[in-house]
Each structure stands twice: as C-alpha cells, then as structure tokens.
Coordinates of C-alpha atoms and ligand atoms in Angstrom, one line a residue:
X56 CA -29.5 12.9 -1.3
X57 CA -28.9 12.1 2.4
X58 CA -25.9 12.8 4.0
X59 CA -22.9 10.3 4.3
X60 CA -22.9 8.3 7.4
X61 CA -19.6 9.0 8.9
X62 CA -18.5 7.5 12.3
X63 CA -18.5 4.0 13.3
X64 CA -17.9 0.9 11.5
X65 CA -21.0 -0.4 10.9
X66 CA -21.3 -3.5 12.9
X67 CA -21.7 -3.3 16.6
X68 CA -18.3 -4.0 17.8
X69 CA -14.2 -3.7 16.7
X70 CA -12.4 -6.4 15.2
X71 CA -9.1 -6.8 17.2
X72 CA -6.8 -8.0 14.5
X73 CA -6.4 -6.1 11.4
X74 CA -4.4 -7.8 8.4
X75 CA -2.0 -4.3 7.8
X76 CA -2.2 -3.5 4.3
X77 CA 0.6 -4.6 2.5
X78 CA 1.5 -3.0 -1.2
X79 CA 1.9 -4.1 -3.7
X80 CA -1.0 -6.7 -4.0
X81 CA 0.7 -8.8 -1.1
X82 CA -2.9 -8.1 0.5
X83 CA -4.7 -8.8 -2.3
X84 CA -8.4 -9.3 -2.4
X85 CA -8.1 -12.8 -1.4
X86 CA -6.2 -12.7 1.6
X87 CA -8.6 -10.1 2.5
X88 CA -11.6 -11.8 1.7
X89 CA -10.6 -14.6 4.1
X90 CA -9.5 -12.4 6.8
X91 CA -13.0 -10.4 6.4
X92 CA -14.7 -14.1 6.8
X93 CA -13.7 -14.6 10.2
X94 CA -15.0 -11.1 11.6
X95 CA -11.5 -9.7 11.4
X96 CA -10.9 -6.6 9.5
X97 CA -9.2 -7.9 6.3
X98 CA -7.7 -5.1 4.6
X99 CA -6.9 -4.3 0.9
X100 CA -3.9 -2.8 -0.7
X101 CA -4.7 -0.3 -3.4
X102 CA -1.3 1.0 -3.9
X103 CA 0.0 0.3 -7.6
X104 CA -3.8 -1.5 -7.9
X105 CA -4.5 -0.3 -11.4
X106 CA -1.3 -1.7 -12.7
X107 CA -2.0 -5.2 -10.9
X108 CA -5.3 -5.0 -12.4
X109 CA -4.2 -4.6 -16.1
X110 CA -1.2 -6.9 -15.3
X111 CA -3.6 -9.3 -14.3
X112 CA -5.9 -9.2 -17.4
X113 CA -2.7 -9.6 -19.2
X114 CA -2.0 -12.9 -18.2
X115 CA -5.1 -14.2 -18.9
X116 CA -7.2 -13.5 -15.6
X117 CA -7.0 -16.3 -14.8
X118 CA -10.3 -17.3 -12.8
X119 CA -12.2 -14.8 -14.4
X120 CA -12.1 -12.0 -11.4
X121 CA -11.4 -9.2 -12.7
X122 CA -14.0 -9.5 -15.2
X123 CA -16.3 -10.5 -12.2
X124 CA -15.9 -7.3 -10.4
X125 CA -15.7 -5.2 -13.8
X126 CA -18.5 -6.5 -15.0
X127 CA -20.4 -5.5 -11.6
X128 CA -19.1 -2.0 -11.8
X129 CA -21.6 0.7 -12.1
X130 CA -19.2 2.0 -15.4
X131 CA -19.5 -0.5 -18.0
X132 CA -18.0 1.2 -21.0
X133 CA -15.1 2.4 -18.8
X134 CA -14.4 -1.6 -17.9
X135 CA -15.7 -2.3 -21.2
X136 CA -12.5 -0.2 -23.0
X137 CA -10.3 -1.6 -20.3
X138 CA -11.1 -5.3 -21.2
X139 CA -10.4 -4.4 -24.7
X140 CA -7.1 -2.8 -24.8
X141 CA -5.5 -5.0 -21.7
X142 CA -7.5 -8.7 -21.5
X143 CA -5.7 -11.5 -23.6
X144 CA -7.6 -14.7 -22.9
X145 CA -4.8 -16.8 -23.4
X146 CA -2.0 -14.6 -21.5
X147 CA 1.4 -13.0 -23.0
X148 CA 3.1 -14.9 -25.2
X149 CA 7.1 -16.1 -23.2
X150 CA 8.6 -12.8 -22.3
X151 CA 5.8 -10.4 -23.9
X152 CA 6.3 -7.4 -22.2
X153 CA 3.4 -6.4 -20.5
X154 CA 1.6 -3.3 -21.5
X155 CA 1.9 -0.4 -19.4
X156 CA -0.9 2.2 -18.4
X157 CA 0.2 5.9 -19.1
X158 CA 1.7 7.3 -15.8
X159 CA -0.1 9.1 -13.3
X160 CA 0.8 13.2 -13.5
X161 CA -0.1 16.4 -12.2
X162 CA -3.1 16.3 -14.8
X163 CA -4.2 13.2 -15.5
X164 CA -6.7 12.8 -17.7
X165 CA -10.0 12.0 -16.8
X166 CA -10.1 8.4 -18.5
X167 CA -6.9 7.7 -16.7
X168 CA -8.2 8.3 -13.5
X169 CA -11.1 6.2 -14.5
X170 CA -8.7 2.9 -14.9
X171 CA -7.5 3.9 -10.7
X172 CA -11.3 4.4 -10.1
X173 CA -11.9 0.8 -11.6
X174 CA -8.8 -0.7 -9.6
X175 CA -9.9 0.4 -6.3
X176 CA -13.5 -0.9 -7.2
X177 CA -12.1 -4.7 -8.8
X178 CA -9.9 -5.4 -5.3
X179 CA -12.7 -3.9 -2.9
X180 CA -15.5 -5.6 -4.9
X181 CA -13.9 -9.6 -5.0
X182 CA -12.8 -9.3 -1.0
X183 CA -16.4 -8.3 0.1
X184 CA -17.7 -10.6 -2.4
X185 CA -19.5 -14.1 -0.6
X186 CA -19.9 -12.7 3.0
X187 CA -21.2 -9.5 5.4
X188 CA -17.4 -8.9 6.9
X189 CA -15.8 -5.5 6.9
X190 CA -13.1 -4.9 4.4
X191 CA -10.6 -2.2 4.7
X192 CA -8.4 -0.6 1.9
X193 CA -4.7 0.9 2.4
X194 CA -2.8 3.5 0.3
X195 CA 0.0 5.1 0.9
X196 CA -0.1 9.2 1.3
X197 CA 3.1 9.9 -0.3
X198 CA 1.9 8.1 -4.0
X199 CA -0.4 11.1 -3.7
X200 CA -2.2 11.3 -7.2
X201 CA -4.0 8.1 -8.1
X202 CA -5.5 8.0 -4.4
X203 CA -8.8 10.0 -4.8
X204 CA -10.0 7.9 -8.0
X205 CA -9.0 4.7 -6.3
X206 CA -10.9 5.7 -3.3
X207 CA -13.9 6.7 -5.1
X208 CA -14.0 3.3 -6.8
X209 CA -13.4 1.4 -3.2
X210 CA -16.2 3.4 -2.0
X211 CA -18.8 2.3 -5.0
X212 CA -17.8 -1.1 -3.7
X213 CA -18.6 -0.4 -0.1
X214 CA -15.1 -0.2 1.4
X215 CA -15.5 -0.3 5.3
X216 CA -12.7 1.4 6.7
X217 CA -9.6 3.4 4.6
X218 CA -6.3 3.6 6.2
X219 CA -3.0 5.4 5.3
X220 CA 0.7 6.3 6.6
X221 CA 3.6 7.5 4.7
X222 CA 3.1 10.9 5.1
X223 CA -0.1 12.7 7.2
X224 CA -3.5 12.1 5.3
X225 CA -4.6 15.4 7.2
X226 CA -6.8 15.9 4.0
X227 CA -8.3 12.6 3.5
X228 CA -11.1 12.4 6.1
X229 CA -13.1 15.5 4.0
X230 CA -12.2 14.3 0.9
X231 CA -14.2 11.2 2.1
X232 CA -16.8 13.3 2.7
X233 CA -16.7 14.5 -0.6
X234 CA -16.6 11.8 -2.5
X235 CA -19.6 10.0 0.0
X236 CA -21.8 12.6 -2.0
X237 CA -20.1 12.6 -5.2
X238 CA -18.8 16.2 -4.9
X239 CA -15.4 17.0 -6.3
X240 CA -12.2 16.2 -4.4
X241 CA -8.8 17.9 -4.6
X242 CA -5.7 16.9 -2.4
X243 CA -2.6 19.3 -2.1
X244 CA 0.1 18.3 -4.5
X245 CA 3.7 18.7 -2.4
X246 CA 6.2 20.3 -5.5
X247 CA 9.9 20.5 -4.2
X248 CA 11.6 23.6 -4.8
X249 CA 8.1 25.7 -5.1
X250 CA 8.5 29.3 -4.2
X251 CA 6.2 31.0 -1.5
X252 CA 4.1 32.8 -4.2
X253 CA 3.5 29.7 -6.7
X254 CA -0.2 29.2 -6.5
X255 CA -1.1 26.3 -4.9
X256 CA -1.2 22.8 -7.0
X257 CA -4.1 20.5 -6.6
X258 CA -4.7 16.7 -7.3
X259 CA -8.9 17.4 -8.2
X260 CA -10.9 14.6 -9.6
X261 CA -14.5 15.0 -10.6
X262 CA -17.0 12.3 -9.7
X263 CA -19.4 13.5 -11.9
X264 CA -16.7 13.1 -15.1
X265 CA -17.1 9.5 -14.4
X266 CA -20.7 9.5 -15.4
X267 CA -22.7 6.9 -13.2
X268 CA -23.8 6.0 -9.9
X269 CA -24.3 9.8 -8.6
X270 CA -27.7 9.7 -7.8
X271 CA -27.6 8.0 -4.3
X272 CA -25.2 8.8 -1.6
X273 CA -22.3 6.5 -1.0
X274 CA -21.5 5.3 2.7
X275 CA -18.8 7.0 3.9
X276 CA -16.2 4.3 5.3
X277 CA -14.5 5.2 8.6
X278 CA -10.8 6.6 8.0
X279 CA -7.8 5.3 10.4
X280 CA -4.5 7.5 10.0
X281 CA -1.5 5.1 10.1
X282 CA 0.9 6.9 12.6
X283 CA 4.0 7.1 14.4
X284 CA 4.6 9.8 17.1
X285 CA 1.8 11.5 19.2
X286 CA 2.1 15.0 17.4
X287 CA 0.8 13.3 14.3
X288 CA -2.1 11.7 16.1
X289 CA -3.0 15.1 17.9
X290 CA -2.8 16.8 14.4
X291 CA -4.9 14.3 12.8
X292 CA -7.7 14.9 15.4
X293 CA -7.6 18.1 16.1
X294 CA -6.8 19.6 12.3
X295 CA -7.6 17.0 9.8
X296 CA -10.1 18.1 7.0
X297 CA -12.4 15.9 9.0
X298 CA -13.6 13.2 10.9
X299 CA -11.1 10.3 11.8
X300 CA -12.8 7.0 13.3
X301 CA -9.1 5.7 15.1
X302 CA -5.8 5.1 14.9
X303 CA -3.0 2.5 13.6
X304 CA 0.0 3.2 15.7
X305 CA 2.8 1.6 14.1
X306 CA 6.4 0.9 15.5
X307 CA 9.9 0.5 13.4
X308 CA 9.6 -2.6 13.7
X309 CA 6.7 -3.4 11.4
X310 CA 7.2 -4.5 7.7
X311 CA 7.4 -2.1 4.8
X312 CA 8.1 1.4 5.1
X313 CA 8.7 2.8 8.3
X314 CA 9.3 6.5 9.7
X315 CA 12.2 8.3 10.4
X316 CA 13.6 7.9 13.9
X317 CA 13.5 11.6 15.6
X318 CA 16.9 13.5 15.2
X319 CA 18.3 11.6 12.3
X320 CA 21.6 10.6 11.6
X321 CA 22.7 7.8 14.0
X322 CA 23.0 4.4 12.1
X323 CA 24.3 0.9 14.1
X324 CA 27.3 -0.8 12.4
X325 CA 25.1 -2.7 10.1
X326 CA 23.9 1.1 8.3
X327 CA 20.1 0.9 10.4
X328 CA 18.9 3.8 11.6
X329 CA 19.1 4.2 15.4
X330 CA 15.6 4.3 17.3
X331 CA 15.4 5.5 20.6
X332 CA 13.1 6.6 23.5
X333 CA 11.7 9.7 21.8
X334 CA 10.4 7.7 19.0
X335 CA 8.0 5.6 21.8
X336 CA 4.6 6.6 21.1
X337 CA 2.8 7.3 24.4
X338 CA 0.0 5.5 24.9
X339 CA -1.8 6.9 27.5
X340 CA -1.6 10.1 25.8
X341 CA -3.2 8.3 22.4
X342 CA -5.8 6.9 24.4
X343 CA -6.8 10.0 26.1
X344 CA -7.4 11.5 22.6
X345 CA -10.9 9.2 22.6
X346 CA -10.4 6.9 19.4
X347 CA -10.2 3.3 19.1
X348 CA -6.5 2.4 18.4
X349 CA -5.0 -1.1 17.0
X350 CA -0.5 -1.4 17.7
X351 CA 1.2 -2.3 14.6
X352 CA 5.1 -3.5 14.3
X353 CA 6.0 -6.9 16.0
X354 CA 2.8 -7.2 18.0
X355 CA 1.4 -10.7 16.1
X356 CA 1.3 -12.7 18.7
X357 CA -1.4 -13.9 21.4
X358 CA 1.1 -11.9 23.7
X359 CA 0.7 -9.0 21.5
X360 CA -3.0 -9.0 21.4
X361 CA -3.4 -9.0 25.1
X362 CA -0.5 -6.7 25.6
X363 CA -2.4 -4.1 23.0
X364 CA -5.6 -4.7 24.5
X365 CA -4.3 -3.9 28.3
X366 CA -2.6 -0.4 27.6
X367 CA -6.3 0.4 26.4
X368 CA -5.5 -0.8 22.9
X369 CA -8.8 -2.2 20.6
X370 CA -6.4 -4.9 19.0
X371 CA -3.7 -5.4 16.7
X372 CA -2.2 -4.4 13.4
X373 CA -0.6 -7.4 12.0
X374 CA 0.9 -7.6 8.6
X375 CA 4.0 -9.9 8.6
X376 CA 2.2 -13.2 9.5
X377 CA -0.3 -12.8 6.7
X378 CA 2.3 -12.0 3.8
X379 CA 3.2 -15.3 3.8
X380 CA -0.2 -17.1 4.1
X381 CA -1.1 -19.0 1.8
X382 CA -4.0 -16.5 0.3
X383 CA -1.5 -13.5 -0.1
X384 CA -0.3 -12.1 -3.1
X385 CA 3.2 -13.1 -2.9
X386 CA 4.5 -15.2 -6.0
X387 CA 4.6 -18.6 -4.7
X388 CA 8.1 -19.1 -5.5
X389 CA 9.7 -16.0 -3.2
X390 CA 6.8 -17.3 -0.7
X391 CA 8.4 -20.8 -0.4
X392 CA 11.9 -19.4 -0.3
X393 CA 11.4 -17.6 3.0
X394 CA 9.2 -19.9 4.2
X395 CA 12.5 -22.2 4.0
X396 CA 14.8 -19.7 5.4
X397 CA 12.4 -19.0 8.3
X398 CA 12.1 -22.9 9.2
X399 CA 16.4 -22.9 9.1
X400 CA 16.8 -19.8 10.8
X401 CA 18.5 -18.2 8.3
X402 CA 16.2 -15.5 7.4
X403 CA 17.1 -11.7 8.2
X404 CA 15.3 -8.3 7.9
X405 CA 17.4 -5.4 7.7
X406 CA 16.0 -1.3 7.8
X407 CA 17.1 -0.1 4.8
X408 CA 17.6 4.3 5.2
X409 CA 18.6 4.3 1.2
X410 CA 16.5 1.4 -0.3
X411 CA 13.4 3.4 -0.8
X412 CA 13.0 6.6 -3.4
X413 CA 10.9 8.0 -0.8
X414 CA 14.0 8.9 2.0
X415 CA 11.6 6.8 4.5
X416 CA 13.5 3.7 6.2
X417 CA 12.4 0.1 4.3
X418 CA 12.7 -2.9 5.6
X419 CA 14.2 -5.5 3.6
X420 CA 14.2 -9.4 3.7
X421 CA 17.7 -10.1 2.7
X422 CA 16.9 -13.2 -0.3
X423 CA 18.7 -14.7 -3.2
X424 CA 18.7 -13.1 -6.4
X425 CA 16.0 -10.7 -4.9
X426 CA 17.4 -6.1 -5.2
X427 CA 18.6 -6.9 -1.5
X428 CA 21.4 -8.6 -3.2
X429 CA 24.3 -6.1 -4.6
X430 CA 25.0 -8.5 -6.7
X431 CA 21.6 -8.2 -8.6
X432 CA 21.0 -4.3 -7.7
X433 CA 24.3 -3.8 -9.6
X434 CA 22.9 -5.5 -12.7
X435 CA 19.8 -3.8 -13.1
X436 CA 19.5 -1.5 -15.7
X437 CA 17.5 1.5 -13.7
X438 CA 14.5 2.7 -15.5
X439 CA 11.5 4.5 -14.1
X440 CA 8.6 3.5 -16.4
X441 CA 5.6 2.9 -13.4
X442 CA 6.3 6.3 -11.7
X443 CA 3.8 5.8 -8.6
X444 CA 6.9 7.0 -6.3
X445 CA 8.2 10.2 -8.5
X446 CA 8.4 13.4 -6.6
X447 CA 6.7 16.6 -8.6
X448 CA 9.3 19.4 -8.5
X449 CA 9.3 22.8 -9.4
X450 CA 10.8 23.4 -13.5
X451 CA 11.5 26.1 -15.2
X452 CA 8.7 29.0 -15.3
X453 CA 6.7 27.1 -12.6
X454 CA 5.9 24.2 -14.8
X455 CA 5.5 21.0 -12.9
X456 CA 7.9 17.8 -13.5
X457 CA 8.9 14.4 -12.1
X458 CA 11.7 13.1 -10.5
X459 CA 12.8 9.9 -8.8
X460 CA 15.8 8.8 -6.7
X461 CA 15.6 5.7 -8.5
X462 CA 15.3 6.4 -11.8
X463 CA 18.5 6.5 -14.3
X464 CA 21.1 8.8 -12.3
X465 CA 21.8 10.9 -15.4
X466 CA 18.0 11.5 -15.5
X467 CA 17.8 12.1 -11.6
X468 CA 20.4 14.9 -12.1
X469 CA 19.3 16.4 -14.9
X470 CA 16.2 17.0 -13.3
X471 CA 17.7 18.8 -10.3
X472 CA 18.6 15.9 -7.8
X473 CA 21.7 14.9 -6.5
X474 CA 23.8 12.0 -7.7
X475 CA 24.3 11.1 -3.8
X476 CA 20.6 11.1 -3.2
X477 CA 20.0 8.4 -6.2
X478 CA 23.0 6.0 -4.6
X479 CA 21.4 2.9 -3.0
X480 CA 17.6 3.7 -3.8
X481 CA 15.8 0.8 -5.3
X482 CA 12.8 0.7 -7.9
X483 CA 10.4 -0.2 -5.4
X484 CA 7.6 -0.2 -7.9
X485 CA 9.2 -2.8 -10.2
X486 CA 10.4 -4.5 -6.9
X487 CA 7.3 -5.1 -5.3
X488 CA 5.3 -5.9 -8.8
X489 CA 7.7 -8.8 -8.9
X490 CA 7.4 -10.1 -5.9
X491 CA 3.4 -10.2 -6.8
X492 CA 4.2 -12.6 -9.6
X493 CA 3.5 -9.8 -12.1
X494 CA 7.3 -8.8 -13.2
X495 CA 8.0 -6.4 -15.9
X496 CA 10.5 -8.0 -19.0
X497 CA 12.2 -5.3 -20.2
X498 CA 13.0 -4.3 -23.4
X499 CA 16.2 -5.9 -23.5
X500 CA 14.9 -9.0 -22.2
X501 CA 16.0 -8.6 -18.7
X502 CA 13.0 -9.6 -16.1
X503 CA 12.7 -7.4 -13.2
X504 CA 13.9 -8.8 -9.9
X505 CA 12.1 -8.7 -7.1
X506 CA 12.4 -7.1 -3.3
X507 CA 10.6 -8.3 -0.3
X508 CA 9.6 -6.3 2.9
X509 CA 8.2 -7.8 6.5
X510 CA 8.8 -6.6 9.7
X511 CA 11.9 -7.4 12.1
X512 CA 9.5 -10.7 13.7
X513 CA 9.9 -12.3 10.9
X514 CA 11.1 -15.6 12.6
X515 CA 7.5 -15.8 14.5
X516 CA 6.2 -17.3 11.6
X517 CA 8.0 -20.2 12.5
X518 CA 5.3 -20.4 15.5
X519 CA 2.4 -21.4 12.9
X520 CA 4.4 -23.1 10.3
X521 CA 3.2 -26.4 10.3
X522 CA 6.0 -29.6 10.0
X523 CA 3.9 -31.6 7.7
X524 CA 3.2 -28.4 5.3
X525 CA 5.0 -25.6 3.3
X526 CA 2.4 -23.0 4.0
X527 CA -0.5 -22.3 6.5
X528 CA -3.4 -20.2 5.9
X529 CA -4.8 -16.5 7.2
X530 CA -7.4 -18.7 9.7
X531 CA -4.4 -20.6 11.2
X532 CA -2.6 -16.8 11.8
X533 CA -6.1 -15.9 13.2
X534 CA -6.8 -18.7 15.1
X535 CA -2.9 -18.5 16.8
X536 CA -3.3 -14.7 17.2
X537 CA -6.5 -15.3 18.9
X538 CA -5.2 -18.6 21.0
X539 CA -3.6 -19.3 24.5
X540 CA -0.9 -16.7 25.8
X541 CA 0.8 -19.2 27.3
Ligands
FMN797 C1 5.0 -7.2 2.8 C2 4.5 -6.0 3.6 C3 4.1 -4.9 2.8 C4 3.6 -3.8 3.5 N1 3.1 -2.8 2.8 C5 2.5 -1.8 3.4 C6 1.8 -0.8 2.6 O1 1.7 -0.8 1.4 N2 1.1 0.2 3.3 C7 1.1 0.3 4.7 O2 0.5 1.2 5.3 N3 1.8 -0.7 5.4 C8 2.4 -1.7 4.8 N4 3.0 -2.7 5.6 C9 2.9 -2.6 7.0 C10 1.7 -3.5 7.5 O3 0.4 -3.0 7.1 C11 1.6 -3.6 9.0 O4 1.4 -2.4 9.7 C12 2.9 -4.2 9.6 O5 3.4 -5.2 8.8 C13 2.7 -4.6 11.1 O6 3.9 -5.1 11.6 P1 4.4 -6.6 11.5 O7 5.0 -6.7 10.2 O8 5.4 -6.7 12.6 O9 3.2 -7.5 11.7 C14 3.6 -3.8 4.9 C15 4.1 -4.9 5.6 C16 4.5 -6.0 5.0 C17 5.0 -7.2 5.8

C-alpha cells in the first residue's frame, strides 16, 4: 500500500473562487458540478447528506442519480439494501410522510454509518461526474458523529479538498490520514457536564467493517479549516492532528452560521450581536503562517476578488451568490420568493444569537411563512426527530444522552437544560430540509416550514439578476465575480 498523497491540490494552480458550502443540500452536487466545470472549486455540502439522499430516493429520484452514483459505489449490497428499504419509483403518495433513517448516536451501528458513508460517496460521485475539475466537500464540526463515515465515502469518490467551521476540526487532518489508508478513525466526542475522570468518549468508525475497496490507498484530499480569529488559525497549524493545505477565513457577515463576536453580550437594538475590532482577523499575520488562504463573508464581488487577492489572499469564499443560482438546491418556490424581494428591495438578513440549537449566531433571511416569521415559529409543534444538531451530555452513571435546545421544552428540561436556553432556538434540521424541497409532514399532517440563511450582501444579487429572467446560473456568478472592477 503506498502512502496517501497529502499536500497540494492536485492540479498545478488555485482556483480563486470557491462556491462556500452551503448545508443542507443548497450546494448540492449540481451546483457543484457546474462550479467544478469552470476550473473553480465547486464545493459539496455533506451535512444532513444521508437524509437528502433517502429523501431523495423517496420521491422517486427523479433522474435516476442517486441510483447512478450507488450503483458506482464500491459497496453494492450496502446501496443495494438502501434502494430497497427507501426507493419508491413512483414517489410518496400526497402527504406520505417520508421515512426517517435511525438517528445518529454515540454508537451507531456499523450499517448506519454505512448509509453516511454512501451519502458522502452519492453527492461527491454525481459533481465530479462528466469533467477533470476539483470538487470540494463541507461539514460542519459541531454535527460531530456522521462526519468520519461521510468523509470516507467522499474520499472513495475522490473528494479534492474537505473543509469545515463550526467548531475547530483540530482532529480532522489525521483522521484523513487515516481513512487515505483505510485505518480506523476516531474523533473526540464533546459530552456536557462530563467530569474530569470520565474516560474519554470516542466517535470510531472502522473502514474495514465496510468490507470493500481496502486494498489500494485512497488519495488523501487537502483539508482547509473554516476560521474566524487568528488563534484558531495558529492552533490549526501548529497543533492539528495533522497536515492542513489552507485556510477559509470567514467574516460575520457571510451566510449561515457565524462565530461568536469576542466578549459576548452586546446586541444593537434590532437583538444582533455586536462585532467589533477584535473580531478583525489579521491578515498579515494569516499570511505569514505560509498557507494559501481564500476571504469568505461579503467578499462576492470583482472588488472582493481583487481586494482578497491584494492582502496576499489566493481568492474568494463565496456562498451567497450561488444559493440562489439556478443549479442550487434551494426549492424553486423559496428561490423565486427572494429572488423577488431582492429585485424590490425588500429583502433583509438579520444575525439571529438564539435561532440556532448550536448557541452560534445564524443568519436569517426574513421571508413569508418561512421560521423567521413568529407567526409560523409559534405554530410549530417542536419535535426533534433528525437529531444531527443534539448535544451528548453526561446522564446518570456516566451513560451518554442527547439533548437539543430545540427539541420539545419539556424534553429539553428533563434532560438537564434550561427552559431559557430552548426560548427562540429553531429546528434547523427540519428548517433547512425544507428549504431543499425535501420537507418533513408530520404526523399530524402539519408540513415543516422552512428557514433560509445568506449572508448580510444579500442585495448584490441584484448585480447579476438579469431583467429578462427569474434566475441566472453559477457561470453568470463566475463570469461577474471574475469580470471588470469597475
Ligand atoms: C444558504 C447558505 C448556507 C450555508 N451553509 C454553510 C454550511 O453548511 N457550512 C459552512 O461551512 N458554511 C455555510 N455557509 C457559508 C458559506 O459557505 C460561505 O462561507 C459564505 O456564504 C460566504 O459569505 P457570503 O454569503 O457573503 O458569500 C452557508 C451560506 C449560505 C448562504
């Protein structure tokens, strides 16, 4: 077996624009695929991918591409038991609830994992499908336990580059290496309320209890930490389980999640959290640590791009622009809503310090009968029944539980949280599968609303938005992004 090639992208030089991962399947294979096309780094969202994978086989897959991609995966009796439990050729019946996947725990059994493993395969697979670009993939640090099994899969289907924020993937880069030669992989689980002398919980999964493809090493794809502050990027150089290949610097004012500002507690009239000149990241310093780095948060714009490129930058982040392509996942109907609000100016993004189970700041697009609405966040009935955002805490005896801020507050409190901490959050996971067209009905019949994220530039969409058309494509955001300054 020879040893994974760590380093570089392969390729001889950068791409300046990245399309930012964007969760849930907002940067879906597609978008990806047509980012990747132009010799941009088109970037994949695993986060919540095995759901969207099962959800997708649900309704009918339509186009046949999941069974493309599973029927190119090195497990076939894996995909095979997949296809059988989840694929209905002709789609759910008018409010059939979808089927849910078991959640994702402390444990999780070794066929579960397989389902992530399949995920991360099916979304790298379809956007490197057609064409030699790089493809990259995105997860989030904090939805800790599906990530090593959906990296494993990307990396079967030749993932280029990983990325990940929200939280520090200090232990990523060597589980990479790991998983590159089909070793076993474990990640630190973070249990609240564990006492100094608990022994230590892992996530581990096994590559060889997947049974195929271990013969041959895998390439090992390069591995950008998505930060904030210059402490993080100095930890994730100097102390991360190994190597990193360069940096996404993001700002709070990019779409999604964001980080805390540094000392916390000051909030503008509107409830935002207050950012101020500690939470600048230094560049100079950034750049003097040696690694490529792209600037993410407002920065999609020719301006931006040259702006980035003269502090020493290698290019851009961009995420904003491309959720509303017309390749992204976004359910046409949202899609065409803000689309409209953007073109009359009535379009706002607010940061959010409560909507999010996690405690990071969120930014949400305030919409019509989307969770930004109290109206429709009153109605919903809160249920937790995806999971990807629960917190482990400590139980009784040492035993391991779940817990999130969103669930049922009863539930929350029962479980050890506080009835103040569950006011305002939002189920993100339900949200953001809504807003990918894939909506849960509930038992009672009630169909999950949606919530939308982009960053505070929102309105620079209307710089590409054509008169004649609803929509423009990811070429037209490269093709701006890469046009005249002036
Ligand atoms: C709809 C949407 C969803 C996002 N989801 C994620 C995510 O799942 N993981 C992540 O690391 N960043 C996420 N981001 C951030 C983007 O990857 C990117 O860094 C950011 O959008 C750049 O700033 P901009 O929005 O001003 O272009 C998201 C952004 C948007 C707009």
């Amino acid at each position: 077996m020879t040893a994974a090639i760590a380093g570089r992208l392969p390729g001889s030089a950068w791409p300046q624009i990245i399309q930012g991962g964007m969760g849930v399947a907002i940067s879906n294979w597609t978008l990806a695929r047509a980012v990747s096309r132009t010799g941009q780094l088109g970037v994949v969202s695993g986060t919540g991918i095995d759901t969207v994978m099962v959800r997708r086989l649900q309704d009918g897959d339509v186009g046949g591409h999941v069974r493309r991609a599973l029927a190119a995966c090195p497990w076939p009796a894996l995909a095979d038991r997949v296809l059988s439990k989840y694929f209905l050729p002709k789609g759910r019946a008018p409010d059939q609830p979808y089927k849910r996947l078991p959640m994702w725990m402390a444990n999780t059994p070794t066929s579960r994992q397989g389902i992530g493993m399949l995920a991360g395969f099916m979304e790298v697979w379809l956007a490197k499908a057609g064409h030699a670009g790089r493809v990259g993939v995105n997860l989030l640090t904090k939805v800790a336990i599906p990530n090593l099994p959906i990296l494993y899969g990307a990396m079967h289907a030749q993932a280029d580059v990983v990325l990940m924020g929200a939280g520090i993937p200090r232990e990523i880069p060597g589980a990479l290496d790991k998983l590159s030669l089909h070793e076993p992989a474990a990640l630190r689980l973070d249990v609240i309320g564990a006492l100094a002398d608990d022994a230590a919980r892992w996530l581990r999964f096994d590559p060889q209890s997947m049974g195929a493809g271990t013969d041959a090493a895998l390439r090992r794809p390069a591995f950008f930490p998505i930060i904030a502050a210059n402490s993080l990027a100095t930890l994730m150089a100097r102390k991360a389980s190994g190597s990193i290949e360069g940096f996404v610097i993001e700002g709070p004012t990019a779409g999604g999640h964001n980080a805390p500002p540094r000392g916390q507690g000051r909030f503008d009239e509107e409830g935002q959290p207050i950012y101020g000149e500690r939470d600048v990241v230094d560049l100079d310093a950034i750049a003097a640590l040696g690694y490529p780095f792209w600037i993410a948060g407002g920065s999609g714009s020719p301006q931006g791009l040259a702006s980035a490129l003269a502090q020493g930058a290698a290019g851009i982040q961009v995420g904003t622009l491309f959720a509303y392509a017309d390749e992204s996942g976004m359910a046409c109907g949202v899609k065409s809503q803000v689309l409209r609000a953007v073109r009359s100016r009535t379009v706002s993004v607010r940061t959010d310090p409560l909507a999010s189970p996690t405690g990071f700041p969120f930014k949400v697009v305030d919409v019509q009968d989307t969770l930004s609405g109290d109206d429709v966040y009153q109605k919903r009935q809160r249920i937790c029944d995806l999971g990807y955002l629960r917190d482990a805490y400590r139980g009784e005896g040492g035993a391991i539980h779940f817990r999130c801020a969103s669930e049922p507050v009863e539930d929350f409190v029962r479980k050890g949280g506080s009835a103040d901490d569950a006011a305002g959050r939002k189920c993100l996971c339900n949200g953001l599968m809504a807003t990918a067209g894939i909506a849960q009905t509930q038992k009672d019949g009630s169909v999950e609303p949606a919530i939308l994220t982009s960053g505070d530039a929102i309105n620079d969409i209307r710089k590409i938005l054509p008169q004649a058309r609803d929509g423009y494509s990811a070429l037209d955001v490269i093709s701006y992004l890469t046009g005249p300054t002036g």
